[in-house]
C-alpha positions in Angstrom: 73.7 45.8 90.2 75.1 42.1 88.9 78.2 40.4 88.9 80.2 43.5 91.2 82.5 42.6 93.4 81.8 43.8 96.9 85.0 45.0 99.2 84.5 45.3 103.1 87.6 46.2 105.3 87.8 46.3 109.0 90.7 47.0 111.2 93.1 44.3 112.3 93.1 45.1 116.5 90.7 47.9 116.1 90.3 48.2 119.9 94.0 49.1 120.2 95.7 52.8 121.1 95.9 55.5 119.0 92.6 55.6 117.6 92.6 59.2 116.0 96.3 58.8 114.7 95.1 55.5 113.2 91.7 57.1 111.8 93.4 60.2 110.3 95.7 57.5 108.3 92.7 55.4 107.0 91.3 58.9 105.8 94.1 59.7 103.5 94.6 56.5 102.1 90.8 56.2 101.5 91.5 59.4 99.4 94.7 57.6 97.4 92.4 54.4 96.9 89.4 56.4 95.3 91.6 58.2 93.8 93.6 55.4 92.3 91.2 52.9 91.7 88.0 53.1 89.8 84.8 52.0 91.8 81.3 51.4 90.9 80.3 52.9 94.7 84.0 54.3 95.8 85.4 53.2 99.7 83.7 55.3 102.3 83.1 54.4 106.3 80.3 52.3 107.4 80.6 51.8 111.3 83.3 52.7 113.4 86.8 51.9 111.3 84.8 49.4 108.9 84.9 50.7 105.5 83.2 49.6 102.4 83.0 50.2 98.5 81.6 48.4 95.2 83.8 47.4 92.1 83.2 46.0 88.9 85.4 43.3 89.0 87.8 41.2 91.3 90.6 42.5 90.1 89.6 45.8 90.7 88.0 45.0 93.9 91.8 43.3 94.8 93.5 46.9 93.5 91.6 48.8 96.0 92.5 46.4 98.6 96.1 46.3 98.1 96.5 50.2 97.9 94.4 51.0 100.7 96.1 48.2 103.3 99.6 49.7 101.6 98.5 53.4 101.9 97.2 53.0 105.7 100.6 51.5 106.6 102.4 51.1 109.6 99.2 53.1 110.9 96.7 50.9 110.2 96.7 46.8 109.2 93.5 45.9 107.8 91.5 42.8 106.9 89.4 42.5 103.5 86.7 40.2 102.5 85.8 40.3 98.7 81.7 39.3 97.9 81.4 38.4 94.3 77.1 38.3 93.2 74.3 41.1 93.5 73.9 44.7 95.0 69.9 45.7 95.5 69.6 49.4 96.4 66.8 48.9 98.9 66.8 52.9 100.2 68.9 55.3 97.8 67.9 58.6 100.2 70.1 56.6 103.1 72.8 54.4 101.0 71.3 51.5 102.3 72.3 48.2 100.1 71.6 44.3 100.1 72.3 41.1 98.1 74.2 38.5 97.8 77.2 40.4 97.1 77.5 42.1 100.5 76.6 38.4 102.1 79.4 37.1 100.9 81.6 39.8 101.4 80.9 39.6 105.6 81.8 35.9 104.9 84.7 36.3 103.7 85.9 38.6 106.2 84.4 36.0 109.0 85.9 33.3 106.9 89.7 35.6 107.3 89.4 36.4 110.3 88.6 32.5 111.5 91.5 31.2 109.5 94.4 33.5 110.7 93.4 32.8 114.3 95.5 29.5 113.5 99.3 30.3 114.2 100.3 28.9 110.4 98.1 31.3 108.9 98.6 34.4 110.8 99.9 36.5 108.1 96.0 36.0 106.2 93.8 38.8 105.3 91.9 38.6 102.5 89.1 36.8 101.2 86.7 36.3 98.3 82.9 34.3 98.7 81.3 33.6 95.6 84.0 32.6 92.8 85.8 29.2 93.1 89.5 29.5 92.1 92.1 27.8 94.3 95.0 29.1 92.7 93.8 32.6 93.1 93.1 31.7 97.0 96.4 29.7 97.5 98.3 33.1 95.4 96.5 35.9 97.9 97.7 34.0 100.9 101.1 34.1 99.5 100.7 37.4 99.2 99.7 38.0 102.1 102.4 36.2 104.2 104.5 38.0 102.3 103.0 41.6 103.2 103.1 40.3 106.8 107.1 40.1 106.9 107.4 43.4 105.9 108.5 46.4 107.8 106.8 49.8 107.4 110.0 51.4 105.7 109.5 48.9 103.4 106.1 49.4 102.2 107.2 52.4 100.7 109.4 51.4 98.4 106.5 48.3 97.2 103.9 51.0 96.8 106.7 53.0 94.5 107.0 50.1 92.4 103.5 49.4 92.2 103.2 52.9 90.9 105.8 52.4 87.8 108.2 54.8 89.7 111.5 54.2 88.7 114.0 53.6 91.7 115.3 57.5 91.6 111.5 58.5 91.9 111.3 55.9 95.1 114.2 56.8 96.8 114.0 60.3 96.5 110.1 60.2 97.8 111.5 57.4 100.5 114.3 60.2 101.4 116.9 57.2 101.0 119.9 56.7 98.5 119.6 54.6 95.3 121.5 52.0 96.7 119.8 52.0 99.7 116.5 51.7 98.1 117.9 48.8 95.4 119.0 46.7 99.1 115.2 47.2 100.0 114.0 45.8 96.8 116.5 42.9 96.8 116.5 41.9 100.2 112.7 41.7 100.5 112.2 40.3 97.1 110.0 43.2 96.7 109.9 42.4 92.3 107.9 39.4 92.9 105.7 40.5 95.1 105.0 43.5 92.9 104.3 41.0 89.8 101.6 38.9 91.8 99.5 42.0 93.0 99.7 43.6 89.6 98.9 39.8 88.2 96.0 39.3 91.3 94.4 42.9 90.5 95.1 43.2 86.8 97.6 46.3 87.5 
């Protein structure tokens, strides 16, 4: 396979407590993600809570990023590194893969990971190797920052607007009021943020 976008995930603090709560959560929102998201070779576990799937595009590759880290929280924060080249079969009996695209995917995620180790960039977790586009590096950290302020309430409503639901649909799946739903969106400028993932991963 050429030009895919390869998407590795591991878990932010995977050594911490409730291991099965935590992997029971990255199970269902593995389901929403494939389920969501179309994938060349859908998300499926590699090595303890690392996970791993192949996508036609970057903006696809982003999609399934953003819905699994939104679907696995409070439960689960994860990192993502995004390769962008070649996947080589080398044994189809096993699942076992190669190429450049699965280098620079565990790049990026070194590359993540190395960065938010510094205090002003705390908040990062994704990455893509093998594309050059500034703007679309500088945008995914703001997104991401952003995603870091929010509290797990929250995410609810974000993932209901990423969904088209209307604010009815949201609060009644949040169990909330209207208005109390509309103060969520307002006071975490939860509209923008929704416009940049849908621009980012071509939602």
């Amino acid at each position: 396979m050429s030009n895919v976008a390869a998407l590795l995930f591991d878990v932010v603090g995977s050594r911490g407590r409730a291991r099965d709560a935590r992997h029971r959560a990255l199970l269902a929102a593995v389901e929403v993600a494939n389920t969501l998201v179309t994938a060349t070779d859908p998300l499926r576990f590699t090595v303890g809570d690392e996970l791993q799937g192949i996508y036609p595009s970057v903006p696809d590759a982003l999609r399934a990023a953003y819905t699994l880290r939104l679907a696995a929280s409070p439960e689960a924060e994860l990192r993502a590194g995004i390769g962008v080249g070649e996947v080589t079969v080398i044994d189809e009996e096993r699942g076992i893969q190669d190429g450049s695209a699965w280098w620079h995917a565990r790049e990026a995620i070194d590359a993540v990971r190395e960065r938010a180790a510094d205090p002003g960039y705390r908040g990062l977790r994704t990455a893509i190797v093998g594309v050059e586009d500034p703007f679309l590096d500088a945008t995914l950290g703001l997104i991401d920052a952003h995603l870091a302020r929010l509290r797990g309430t929250t995410v609810g409503t974000l993932r209901g607007l990423l969904e088209g639901l209307s604010n009815s649909e949201i609060a009644q799946r949040e169990s909330i009021s209207e208005s109390a739903n509309s103060q969520r969106v307002i006071n975490n400028d939860l509209r923008p943020l929704a416009d940049a993932i849908r621009a980012v991963s071509g939602g």
